[in-house]
Structure formats: C-alpha cells, structure tokens
Coordinates of C-alpha atoms and ligand atoms in Angstrom, one line a residue:
M643 CA -28.1 -13.4 16.1
V644 CA -28.8 -16.6 14.2
S645 CA -30.0 -19.5 16.2
N646 CA -29.0 -23.1 15.6
P647 CA -31.3 -25.4 13.7
P648 CA -33.0 -28.2 15.6
S649 CA -31.2 -31.5 15.8
P650 CA -32.8 -34.2 13.8
S651 CA -31.7 -36.8 16.3
A652 CA -32.8 -34.8 19.3
A653 CA -36.1 -34.1 17.7
A654 CA -36.6 -37.9 17.3
G655 CA -35.7 -38.3 21.0
G656 CA -32.5 -40.2 20.1
V657 CA -29.0 -39.9 21.5
T658 CA -26.9 -37.1 19.8
G659 CA -23.2 -36.4 19.5
S660 CA -20.7 -39.3 19.3
S661 CA -20.8 -40.8 15.9
A662 CA -23.2 -38.3 14.6
G663 CA -20.9 -35.5 15.8
G664 CA -17.9 -37.0 14.1
W665 CA -15.5 -37.7 16.9
S666 CA -13.8 -40.9 17.9
D667 CA -15.0 -44.1 19.5
R668 CA -13.5 -42.8 22.7
F669 CA -16.9 -41.3 23.3
E670 CA -19.6 -43.7 24.6
Q671 CA -22.4 -41.2 25.3
G672 CA -23.9 -38.5 23.2
L673 CA -24.0 -34.9 24.3
H674 CA -26.7 -33.6 26.6
P675 CA -29.2 -31.9 24.2
A676 CA -28.7 -28.5 25.8
I677 CA -24.9 -28.8 25.6
E678 CA -25.2 -30.0 22.0
R679 CA -27.1 -26.8 21.3
F680 CA -24.7 -24.7 23.3
N681 CA -21.7 -26.2 21.6
A682 CA -22.9 -26.0 18.0
S683 CA -21.9 -23.2 15.6
I684 CA -23.8 -24.6 12.6
G685 CA -26.5 -22.0 13.1
F686 CA -24.1 -19.3 12.0
D687 CA -21.0 -20.8 10.5
I688 CA -23.0 -22.2 7.6
T689 CA -22.2 -18.7 6.3
L690 CA -18.7 -20.2 5.6
L691 CA -20.1 -23.0 3.4
Q692 CA -18.6 -21.8 0.1
E693 CA -15.2 -21.1 1.6
D694 CA -15.3 -24.5 3.5
L695 CA -15.9 -26.2 0.2
D696 CA -13.2 -24.2 -1.6
G697 CA -10.7 -25.1 1.1
S698 CA -11.6 -28.8 1.0
V699 CA -11.4 -28.9 -2.8
A700 CA -7.9 -27.4 -2.6
H701 CA -6.9 -29.8 0.2
A702 CA -8.2 -32.9 -1.7
R703 CA -6.4 -31.9 -4.9
M704 CA -3.2 -31.3 -2.9
L705 CA -3.5 -34.8 -1.2
G706 CA -3.8 -36.3 -4.7
A707 CA -0.9 -34.3 -6.1
C708 CA 1.3 -35.3 -3.1
G709 CA 0.5 -39.0 -3.5
V710 CA -1.2 -39.1 -0.1
I711 CA -4.3 -40.4 -1.8
E712 CA -4.7 -41.7 -5.4
P713 CA -5.3 -39.0 -8.1
D714 CA -8.7 -40.5 -9.0
E715 CA -9.7 -40.5 -5.3
A716 CA -8.9 -36.8 -5.2
E717 CA -11.0 -36.2 -8.2
R718 CA -13.9 -38.1 -6.7
L719 CA -13.6 -36.2 -3.5
V720 CA -13.7 -32.9 -5.5
E721 CA -16.8 -34.2 -7.3
G722 CA -18.5 -35.0 -4.0
L723 CA -17.7 -31.6 -2.7
E724 CA -19.1 -30.0 -5.8
T725 CA -22.3 -32.1 -5.4
I726 CA -22.7 -30.7 -2.0
R727 CA -22.3 -27.2 -3.4
A728 CA -25.0 -27.9 -5.9
E729 CA -27.2 -29.4 -3.2
A730 CA -26.8 -26.2 -1.1
A731 CA -27.7 -24.1 -4.2
A732 CA -30.8 -26.2 -4.7
G733 CA -31.7 -25.9 -1.0
S734 CA -31.5 -29.6 -0.3
F735 CA -28.3 -29.5 1.9
Q736 CA -29.7 -28.7 5.3
P737 CA -27.3 -29.6 8.2
G738 CA -28.8 -30.1 11.6
L739 CA -27.6 -29.5 15.1
A740 CA -26.0 -32.9 15.3
D741 CA -23.5 -31.8 12.6
E742 CA -22.1 -29.3 15.2
D743 CA -20.4 -27.0 12.6
V744 CA -20.1 -26.4 8.9
H745 CA -16.9 -28.5 8.7
F746 CA -18.5 -31.6 10.2
A747 CA -21.7 -31.1 8.1
V748 CA -19.7 -31.1 4.9
E749 CA -17.7 -34.2 5.9
R750 CA -20.8 -36.1 7.0
R751 CA -22.5 -35.4 3.7
L752 CA -19.4 -36.4 1.8
I753 CA -19.2 -39.7 3.6
E754 CA -22.9 -40.2 2.8
L755 CA -22.2 -39.5 -0.8
L756 CA -18.9 -41.4 -1.3
G757 CA -18.8 -44.0 1.4
P758 CA -15.4 -44.8 2.9
L759 CA -13.5 -42.6 0.5
G760 CA -15.2 -39.6 2.1
K761 CA -13.3 -40.5 5.3
K762 CA -10.0 -39.7 3.6
L763 CA -10.6 -35.9 3.1
H764 CA -9.6 -34.9 6.6
T765 CA -6.1 -36.5 6.3
G766 CA -3.4 -34.1 7.5
R767 CA -5.8 -31.5 8.5
S768 CA -7.7 -30.3 11.6
R769 CA -10.8 -28.2 12.0
N770 CA -8.4 -25.7 13.6
D771 CA -6.5 -24.9 10.5
Q772 CA -9.6 -25.5 8.4
V773 CA -11.7 -22.9 10.2
G774 CA -8.9 -20.3 10.1
T775 CA -8.6 -20.9 6.4
D776 CA -12.4 -20.6 5.8
L777 CA -12.6 -17.4 7.8
R778 CA -9.7 -15.7 6.0
L779 CA -11.1 -16.7 2.6
W780 CA -14.5 -15.3 3.6
L781 CA -13.1 -12.1 5.1
R782 CA -10.9 -11.4 2.1
R783 CA -14.0 -11.5 -0.1
R784 CA -15.9 -9.3 2.2
I785 CA -13.1 -6.7 2.3
D786 CA -13.3 -6.5 -1.4
D787 CA -17.1 -6.0 -1.1
L788 CA -16.5 -3.3 1.4
D789 CA -14.0 -1.6 -0.9
R790 CA -16.6 -1.5 -3.7
A791 CA -19.2 -0.2 -1.2
L792 CA -16.8 2.6 -0.1
L793 CA -16.2 3.5 -3.7
R794 CA -19.9 3.8 -4.4
F795 CA -20.4 6.0 -1.3
E796 CA -17.5 8.2 -2.4
A797 CA -18.9 8.5 -5.9
A798 CA -22.3 9.6 -4.4
L799 CA -20.5 12.3 -2.3
L800 CA -18.4 13.4 -5.2
A801 CA -21.5 13.8 -7.4
Q802 CA -23.0 16.1 -4.8
A803 CA -19.7 17.9 -4.4
E804 CA -19.5 18.6 -8.2
Q805 CA -22.9 20.1 -8.1
H806 CA -22.0 22.4 -5.2
A807 CA -18.6 23.6 -6.1
E808 CA -19.9 27.1 -5.9
T809 CA -22.4 26.7 -3.0
L810 CA -21.5 28.0 0.4
I811 CA -22.4 26.5 3.7
P812 CA -21.6 27.8 7.2
G813 CA -18.4 26.2 8.6
Y814 CA -18.5 25.4 12.3
T815 CA -16.2 24.9 15.3
H816 CA -17.8 23.9 18.6
L817 CA -21.0 23.8 16.5
Q818 CA -20.8 27.6 16.5
R819 CA -20.8 29.5 13.2
A820 CA -17.1 30.0 12.4
Q821 CA -16.3 30.8 8.8
P822 CA -18.2 30.0 5.6
V823 CA -16.9 27.2 3.4
C824 CA -17.6 25.8 0.1
L825 CA -20.1 22.9 0.4
A826 CA -18.0 20.8 -1.9
H827 CA -15.1 21.3 0.5
H828 CA -17.2 20.0 3.3
L829 CA -18.3 16.9 1.4
L830 CA -14.7 16.3 0.1
A831 CA -13.6 16.0 3.8
Y832 CA -15.8 12.8 4.0
I833 CA -14.3 11.5 0.8
A834 CA -10.9 11.9 2.3
M835 CA -12.0 9.9 5.3
A836 CA -13.5 7.1 3.1
E837 CA -10.2 7.0 1.2
R838 CA -8.3 6.4 4.4
D839 CA -10.8 3.7 5.2
R840 CA -10.1 2.0 1.9
Q841 CA -6.3 2.2 2.6
R842 CA -6.8 0.7 6.1
L843 CA -8.9 -2.2 4.8
A844 CA -6.4 -2.9 2.0
D845 CA -3.6 -3.0 4.7
V846 CA -5.6 -5.4 6.9
R847 CA -6.3 -7.5 3.8
R848 CA -2.5 -8.1 3.4
R849 CA -2.5 -9.9 6.8
V850 CA -5.8 -11.7 6.1
D851 CA -4.1 -13.1 3.0
L852 CA -2.0 -15.7 4.8
C853 CA -2.8 -19.3 4.7
P854 CA -2.9 -21.3 7.9
L855 CA -3.9 -24.6 6.2
G856 CA -1.4 -27.4 7.0
A857 CA -0.8 -26.2 10.5
A858 CA -3.3 -29.1 11.4
A859 CA -4.3 -29.1 15.0
L860 CA -1.4 -27.0 16.3
A861 CA 1.9 -28.7 15.5
G862 CA 1.9 -29.5 11.8
T863 CA 1.5 -33.0 10.4
P864 CA 3.6 -36.0 9.6
V865 CA 1.5 -36.5 6.4
P866 CA 3.6 -35.4 3.4
I867 CA 1.4 -32.4 2.5
D868 CA 2.4 -29.4 0.4
R869 CA 1.2 -26.3 2.1
R870 CA 2.3 -24.1 -0.9
H871 CA 0.1 -26.1 -3.2
T872 CA -3.1 -25.4 -1.2
A873 CA -2.2 -21.8 -0.5
A874 CA -1.6 -21.1 -4.2
A875 CA -4.8 -22.9 -5.2
L876 CA -6.7 -20.7 -2.8
G877 CA -5.0 -17.6 -4.0
F878 CA -3.3 -16.7 -0.7
A879 CA -0.3 -14.4 -1.0
D880 CA 1.8 -16.3 1.6
L881 CA 1.8 -18.9 4.4
Y882 CA 1.9 -18.6 8.1
D883 CA 5.5 -19.5 9.3
N884 CA 4.5 -21.0 12.6
S885 CA 1.8 -23.6 13.0
L886 CA 0.9 -22.5 16.6
D887 CA 0.5 -18.9 15.4
A888 CA -1.4 -20.1 12.3
V889 CA -4.2 -21.7 14.3
S890 CA -4.4 -19.2 17.1
D891 CA -4.0 -15.8 15.4
R892 CA -7.1 -13.7 15.3
D893 CA -5.2 -10.4 15.1
F894 CA -6.6 -10.0 11.6
A895 CA -10.2 -10.1 13.0
V896 CA -9.4 -7.4 15.5
E897 CA -7.6 -5.3 12.9
F898 CA -10.5 -5.7 10.6
M899 CA -13.0 -4.6 13.2
A900 CA -10.9 -1.6 14.1
A901 CA -10.9 -0.6 10.5
A902 CA -14.6 -1.2 10.2
S903 CA -15.2 0.8 13.4
L904 CA -13.6 3.8 11.8
V905 CA -15.7 3.4 8.7
M906 CA -18.7 3.5 11.1
V907 CA -17.3 6.5 13.0
H908 CA -17.1 8.4 9.7
L909 CA -20.6 7.4 8.6
S910 CA -21.9 8.2 12.0
R911 CA -20.4 11.7 12.0
L912 CA -21.8 12.4 8.6
S913 CA -25.2 11.0 9.7
E914 CA -25.2 13.4 12.6
E915 CA -24.7 16.3 10.2
V916 CA -27.4 15.2 7.9
I917 CA -29.8 14.9 10.9
L918 CA -29.0 18.4 11.9
W919 CA -29.2 19.8 8.4
A920 CA -32.6 18.2 7.9
S921 CA -34.0 19.9 11.1
E922 CA -36.2 23.0 10.9
E923 CA -33.5 24.9 12.8
F924 CA -30.8 24.3 10.1
G925 CA -33.0 23.6 7.1
F926 CA -30.0 23.1 4.8
I927 CA -31.4 19.9 3.1
S928 CA -34.7 18.4 2.3
L929 CA -35.2 14.6 2.3
S930 CA -36.8 12.8 -0.5
D931 CA -39.7 10.5 0.1
R932 CA -37.7 7.5 -0.9
C933 CA -35.3 7.8 2.0
A934 CA -37.4 9.3 4.8
T935 CA -40.2 8.1 7.0
G936 CA -43.3 9.6 8.5
S937 CA -44.7 9.5 12.0
S938 CA -47.6 7.3 13.0
L939 CA -49.0 10.1 15.0
M940 CA -47.8 13.5 13.7
P941 CA -48.9 14.0 10.1
Q942 CA -46.4 16.8 9.5
K943 CA -43.3 14.8 10.3
K944 CA -40.6 13.6 7.9
N945 CA -37.9 11.8 9.8
P946 CA -34.3 11.1 8.9
D947 CA -34.3 7.4 9.9
V948 CA -31.5 6.4 7.6
P949 CA -28.8 8.5 9.2
E950 CA -30.2 7.8 12.6
L951 CA -30.0 4.1 12.0
V952 CA -26.5 4.4 10.7
R953 CA -25.5 6.4 13.8
G954 CA -27.1 3.9 16.0
K955 CA -25.6 0.9 14.3
S956 CA -22.1 2.1 14.8
G957 CA -22.2 1.0 18.4
R958 CA -22.6 -2.7 17.3
V959 CA -19.3 -2.6 15.4
F960 CA -17.4 -0.9 18.3
G961 CA -18.9 -3.5 20.5
H962 CA -17.6 -6.3 18.4
L963 CA -14.2 -4.8 18.5
M964 CA -14.2 -4.8 22.2
G965 CA -15.7 -8.3 22.3
L966 CA -13.0 -9.7 20.1
L967 CA -10.2 -8.1 22.1
T968 CA -11.6 -9.5 25.3
M969 CA -12.3 -12.9 23.8
I970 CA -8.6 -13.3 22.8
K971 CA -6.7 -11.6 25.6
G972 CA -6.4 -14.5 28.0
L973 CA -6.1 -17.4 25.6
P974 CA -3.0 -19.7 25.9
L975 CA -1.7 -21.1 22.7
A976 CA -2.9 -22.6 20.5
Y977 CA -6.6 -23.1 19.5
N978 CA -9.3 -22.6 22.1
K979 CA -13.0 -23.0 21.5
D980 CA -13.4 -19.4 22.6
F981 CA -12.4 -18.7 18.9
Q982 CA -15.8 -19.9 17.8
E983 CA -17.1 -16.6 19.1
D984 CA -15.2 -14.7 16.5
K985 CA -17.7 -15.6 13.8
E986 CA -20.9 -13.9 14.8
A987 CA -18.9 -10.7 15.5
L988 CA -17.3 -10.8 12.1
F989 CA -20.5 -11.7 10.2
D990 CA -22.5 -9.0 11.9
G991 CA -19.7 -6.4 11.7
V992 CA -19.3 -6.9 8.0
R993 CA -23.1 -7.0 7.4
T994 CA -23.6 -3.8 9.4
C995 CA -20.8 -1.9 7.7
L996 CA -21.9 -3.0 4.2
D997 CA -25.6 -2.1 4.9
C998 CA -24.7 1.3 6.3
L999 CA -22.4 2.1 3.4
E1000 CA -25.1 1.2 0.9
A1001 CA -27.8 3.1 2.8
M1002 CA -25.6 6.3 3.0
A1003 CA -24.7 6.0 -0.7
I1004 CA -28.4 5.9 -1.6
L1005 CA -29.1 8.8 0.7
F1006 CA -26.6 10.9 -1.2
E1007 CA -27.5 9.6 -4.6
E1008 CA -31.2 10.3 -4.3
G1009 CA -32.3 10.8 -0.7
L1010 CA -31.5 14.4 -0.1
Q1011 CA -31.3 17.8 -1.8
F1012 CA -29.3 20.7 -0.5
R1013 CA -31.3 24.0 -0.3
P1014 CA -29.0 26.7 -1.8
E1015 CA -31.4 29.5 -0.9
R1016 CA -31.3 28.5 2.8
L1017 CA -27.6 28.0 2.7
E1018 CA -27.1 31.4 1.1
R1019 CA -29.3 33.1 3.7
A1020 CA -27.3 31.3 6.5
V1021 CA -23.9 32.5 5.4
E1022 CA -25.1 36.1 5.0
S1023 CA -26.8 36.5 8.3
D1024 CA -24.0 36.0 10.9
F1025 CA -20.6 37.3 11.9
S1026 CA -18.6 34.5 10.3
N1027 CA -16.8 37.1 8.2
A1028 CA -15.3 38.7 11.4
T1029 CA -11.9 37.1 10.9
D1030 CA -11.8 38.6 7.4
V1031 CA -12.2 42.1 8.9
A1032 CA -9.2 41.4 11.1
D1033 CA -7.3 39.9 8.1
Y1034 CA -8.2 43.1 6.1
L1035 CA -6.5 45.3 8.7
V1036 CA -3.5 42.9 8.9
G1037 CA -3.2 43.4 5.1
R1038 CA -2.8 47.1 5.9
G1039 CA -0.1 46.7 8.5
V1040 CA -2.1 46.4 11.7
P1041 CA -0.7 43.7 14.0
F1042 CA -3.1 40.7 14.1
R1043 CA -3.8 40.8 17.9
E1044 CA -4.7 44.5 17.8
A1045 CA -7.0 44.0 14.8
Y1046 CA -8.6 41.0 16.5
Q1047 CA -9.4 43.1 19.7
L1048 CA -10.8 45.9 17.6
V1049 CA -13.1 43.6 15.6
G1050 CA -14.2 41.8 18.8
G1051 CA -15.4 45.2 20.2
L1052 CA -17.1 46.0 16.9
V1053 CA -19.0 42.7 16.9
K1054 CA -20.2 43.4 20.5
D1055 CA -21.4 46.8 19.4
C1056 CA -23.2 45.4 16.3
L1057 CA -24.9 42.7 18.4
R1058 CA -26.2 45.4 20.7
R1059 CA -27.5 47.4 17.8
G1060 CA -28.9 44.4 16.0
V1061 CA -26.9 45.0 12.7
L1062 CA -24.5 42.9 10.7
L1063 CA -21.0 43.9 9.6
R1064 CA -22.0 44.2 6.0
Q1065 CA -24.6 46.9 7.0
L1066 CA -22.0 49.3 8.4
S1067 CA -21.2 52.4 6.4
L1068 CA -17.7 53.5 5.4
E1069 CA -17.9 56.2 8.0
E1070 CA -18.6 53.7 10.7
W1071 CA -15.7 51.5 9.5
Q1072 CA -13.3 54.5 9.4
A1073 CA -14.4 55.6 12.8
L1074 CA -13.1 52.2 14.0
H1075 CA -9.8 52.4 12.1
P1076 CA -8.6 54.9 9.4
A1077 CA -7.2 52.0 7.4
F1078 CA -10.6 50.9 6.2
E1079 CA -11.5 51.9 2.6
E1080 CA -14.5 51.3 0.3
D1081 CA -13.2 47.8 -0.6
I1082 CA -14.0 46.5 2.9
H1083 CA -17.6 45.8 1.8
A1084 CA -16.4 43.5 -1.0
A1085 CA -13.7 41.9 1.2
I1086 CA -16.3 40.6 3.7
A1087 CA -18.9 39.3 1.3
P1088 CA -19.3 35.5 1.9
R1089 CA -18.1 34.5 -1.6
Q1090 CA -15.0 36.7 -1.3
V1091 CA -14.4 35.3 2.2
V1092 CA -14.4 31.8 0.9
A1093 CA -12.4 32.6 -2.3
A1094 CA -9.7 34.3 -0.3
R1095 CA -8.8 31.1 1.5
R1096 CA -6.3 30.1 -1.1
S1097 CA -3.8 28.3 1.1
E1098 CA -3.2 24.7 0.0
G1099 CA -6.0 22.5 1.1
G1100 CA -8.2 25.5 2.0
T1101 CA -11.7 26.2 1.0
G1102 CA -10.9 28.7 -1.8
F1103 CA -12.7 27.8 -5.0
E1104 CA -9.5 27.1 -6.9
Q1105 CA -8.3 24.7 -4.2
V1106 CA -11.6 23.0 -4.1
R1107 CA -11.6 22.5 -7.9
R1108 CA -8.2 20.8 -7.5
Q1109 CA -9.5 18.5 -4.8
L1110 CA -12.5 17.6 -7.0
Q1111 CA -10.2 16.9 -9.9
R1112 CA -8.0 14.6 -7.7
A1113 CA -11.0 12.8 -6.2
R1114 CA -12.5 12.3 -9.7
L1115 CA -9.2 10.8 -11.0
L1116 CA -8.8 8.6 -7.9
L1117 CA -12.3 7.2 -8.2
Q1118 CA -11.8 6.5 -11.9
E1119 CA -8.6 4.6 -11.3
S1120 CA -9.9 2.7 -8.3
S1121 CA -13.2 1.7 -10.0
G1122 CA -11.1 0.3 -12.9
S1123 CA -8.9 -1.7 -10.6
A1124 CA -11.5 -2.9 -8.0
P1125 CA -11.5 -6.7 -7.7
D1126 CA -14.6 -8.1 -9.2
A1127 CA -17.5 -9.6 -7.2
T1128 CA -16.3 -13.1 -7.5
G1129 CA -13.0 -12.2 -5.8
Ligands
LIG1168 N1 -16.6 -24.6 15.1 C1 -15.3 -24.4 15.5 C2 -14.9 -22.9 15.5 O1 -15.6 -22.1 15.0 C3 -14.4 -25.1 14.6 C4 -13.0 -25.5 15.1 C5 -13.2 -26.6 16.1 N2 -12.0 -27.1 16.6 C6 -11.9 -27.8 17.8 N3 -10.8 -28.2 18.1 N4 -13.0 -28.0 18.5 O2 -13.9 -22.5 16.0

C-alpha cells in the first residue's frame, strides 16, 4: 500500500491541521502529528487527481452558468485548475500530509494561485459528493481499460484456438482422464468466461455511471446549482435521485469487486491448468524463455511464475471484496469516514486485475507452445474412448446400462492384461458381444471420438469451427466499438 508523504509543517516542527487542513476557525489546535498521518488519504487518493480536476472544472463552469459566480470568475477558476493539471504533469504539484486529501490539496493550491477567488470553488459542494464523483469517474475509465484488457486476452486465446482447431487434448473430470476434446474447444471455454466477465463489467458500469455531485454533504444545497449541467459535462448517464443515497452508496464498488473477483477466478483456473500442463507429468506445453524463470539453485528448472503469480494474486481481489462488504455493512446514513477505506481496495483491485490480464495475454501470445506430439500420445494411451464403445453398442440396439456394464468389465480385463481397447482383435470384440464389427476400430480412434460429438456446443470439429467463427466475429465487433483510451 502507498504511504502518505511527510507533512511539510510537521517536518518543520510546526503545528499542523487547522488552517493548513482547510477546516473552519472552530478549530484552535492542529492535529496530533500521528493522527494527521492516520487521517490523511493524500498518500493514495492522489490517484484521483485527474478526476478531481475534471469534477472541479465542471462544477466551476456550472456555478458560472447558473449565476452563482460571475462567468469570468468561472473561467479563471478553470484556468487555475488547468494550471494545477500542468504543474502535476511537470511534477511540481506535490501535496503534503497537511493537505489531508486530494480535494483539499487542489483547493489549497487554487487559493495560492488565485487568491480569494479560489475560495469560491467549493460553493454548493462537499467533499462527500466530490469524492463520490471522483471515484465514479475514475472507475468508469478503469472499467473501459479492463474491457480492452479482456479483449486482448480473448484475442490471444483465440489465436491459439485457431491454430489448434484439429489438435486433441485429454478432457478431464475429477482430474481423471474422461474423454478427448479438441484443444480449441478447451480454449474457447475460457473465451466464453471472459465474455461473461465483459458483460458483467458493462452492467456494473451502468450503475457507476450515475452522478452524485450536488448532493453536497448529505441533504442537497440551497445554492441554485444545476446538477444536470455538471452531470452532462462529466458525461454521466444520469443522476442519483436521493442525496443521502448519493453520498453513501458504495454498492458500485462492491459490484465491481465481485465482477473483478470472477475475472480473477477465471484467470486463476486457467493458470492452474497451465501450471499442470507445463509439468513433466503432463508435458502438454513448453514455456518460452520470455515468460518463464529459472531457479537460483537447480540449473535444470524452468518455472511457470506468471500463472503462479496470477493464481496467487486472485486472493487479494477476493479479499478486497470481503473488505468492502465488511466496511459498509454497519454504516448509518449518510457519509462516514469509513468510506475512505474504499480507495486502496479499488485501486489495488483494478491494478491487480489489469496486470494479471496483461500477463496472461502475453503468456498466450508468446509465452507458451502446445506440444502436439505429446498431446497426441496422451489421447491415444488411455481408456478415454470407453464411452464410445458403449455408444457403439447403443447404436446397435443394446440398452445403454447393459453396454456400460459390459465395457466396464472389458476395461478391467484390459487393465489386468496391460492392453488398450484399440489393441483388441475383432474376435476379442465379438467374444464380448456379437454386435461388434470391423468398424469398431475406426469408431474408437481419438479423432473419430471427438468428431462424433456433434451435439450443439459439443467438441465435434464442426461445432468447434462454428464457435471459432462466432468468437472471431464477436472480437471484431467489440474491438471496433471499444471505448478509446481517453474514455
Ligand atoms: N478523503 C475522504 C474520503 O476519501 C474525502 C471525503 C471526506 N469527507 C468528510 N466529511 N470528511 O472519503
């Protein structure tokens, strides 16, 4: 977590808080230095600087348009705010601990720049509706970033799937060999999950896209503001109806973290598979040097650190979800300082999710290669075609349960003798059941076993080609319509 910067006044041994902090003359003494540190959020909410400036620019313009301040005053406020933006870009805007948070830091600097006029900016506004606005503006942008990151990840999976539309891989249940599947089918399952993640985030975004500005501290304001003016200037889809709800709603943060948690669940499950596949025991993939690490001790090692880290980092995001729920659950209306705790959770949750999506995209773009020869050998050397023997008999009028029992006995017998089903002679098949004919050998070859699963959404090659086609179209359309980086 980010720590707060030192307080210039505390460093100089002076009294902090009070006028420096920005609250009223009611206060005679400054904060205890440890409490000042404890109370401050500037160490992390500086992340919201751009959004805080955007919100203040919109607020200043609205005050001017509504006649609360003179139009030229509004323009000078906007210029002052843009000066701060330029100073931040140049690295010369460096708030200290005495500023407490990003909102006070901006206001303090504005007053330094503009004198008494700077003191008019906060008219008809509170930090409570201000922070809610900043946070929603910030999260809306980050959801758009995540959407782009998900699309890149899906494109990386799709490129591998296209290459392996004919490659087979063992399919598992209970991590026991079950039935062979097409490798593209396996990868397409993760594309389907990522698509649901995009849909969930888009749905959360609709509720992030509400403007709380104008709710002021909790009850609204007697100042003749125009909430629709600021909301429109900031590109919000709508306003909060109720001022108490506006300043105390953090449902959107919880919903976001739940959606982000599912992104991480999906990435973590895929990571687990990649880690297994890279092991000597599976040997289904090899890792390229650019995405794997060595051991400081064992010269032969090549470790799958990327998926391991992704799997490990998922816990942080789930933790943030629980942290947010717990932080909110006992809060009376309306604003409570507890809400300050939402920020580090959101910042870290977003960062973690974006980093993991990028790392997994790179892993599938250039970090791993499937090993078709190993995969081929795997699907040929097991009993994962046993169901197809039973299905063969079903096709010749044998009731399924009877066929199932028969084949079970056959597998037991083969295991005892150390042979595979494909090694049985026609005589052996017919000894088991007279319905077997020469075509049994072709029927249980892995490629035929996969091809036969033609049911809609199954692993049959034709079905998989349709899925690939749909995924390709969807990605083309989505990439065309994705909001740009400036959002
Ligand atoms: N830093 C505060 C936060 O993150 C800003 C709002 C403070 N409001 C207040 N009434 N103390 O929530």
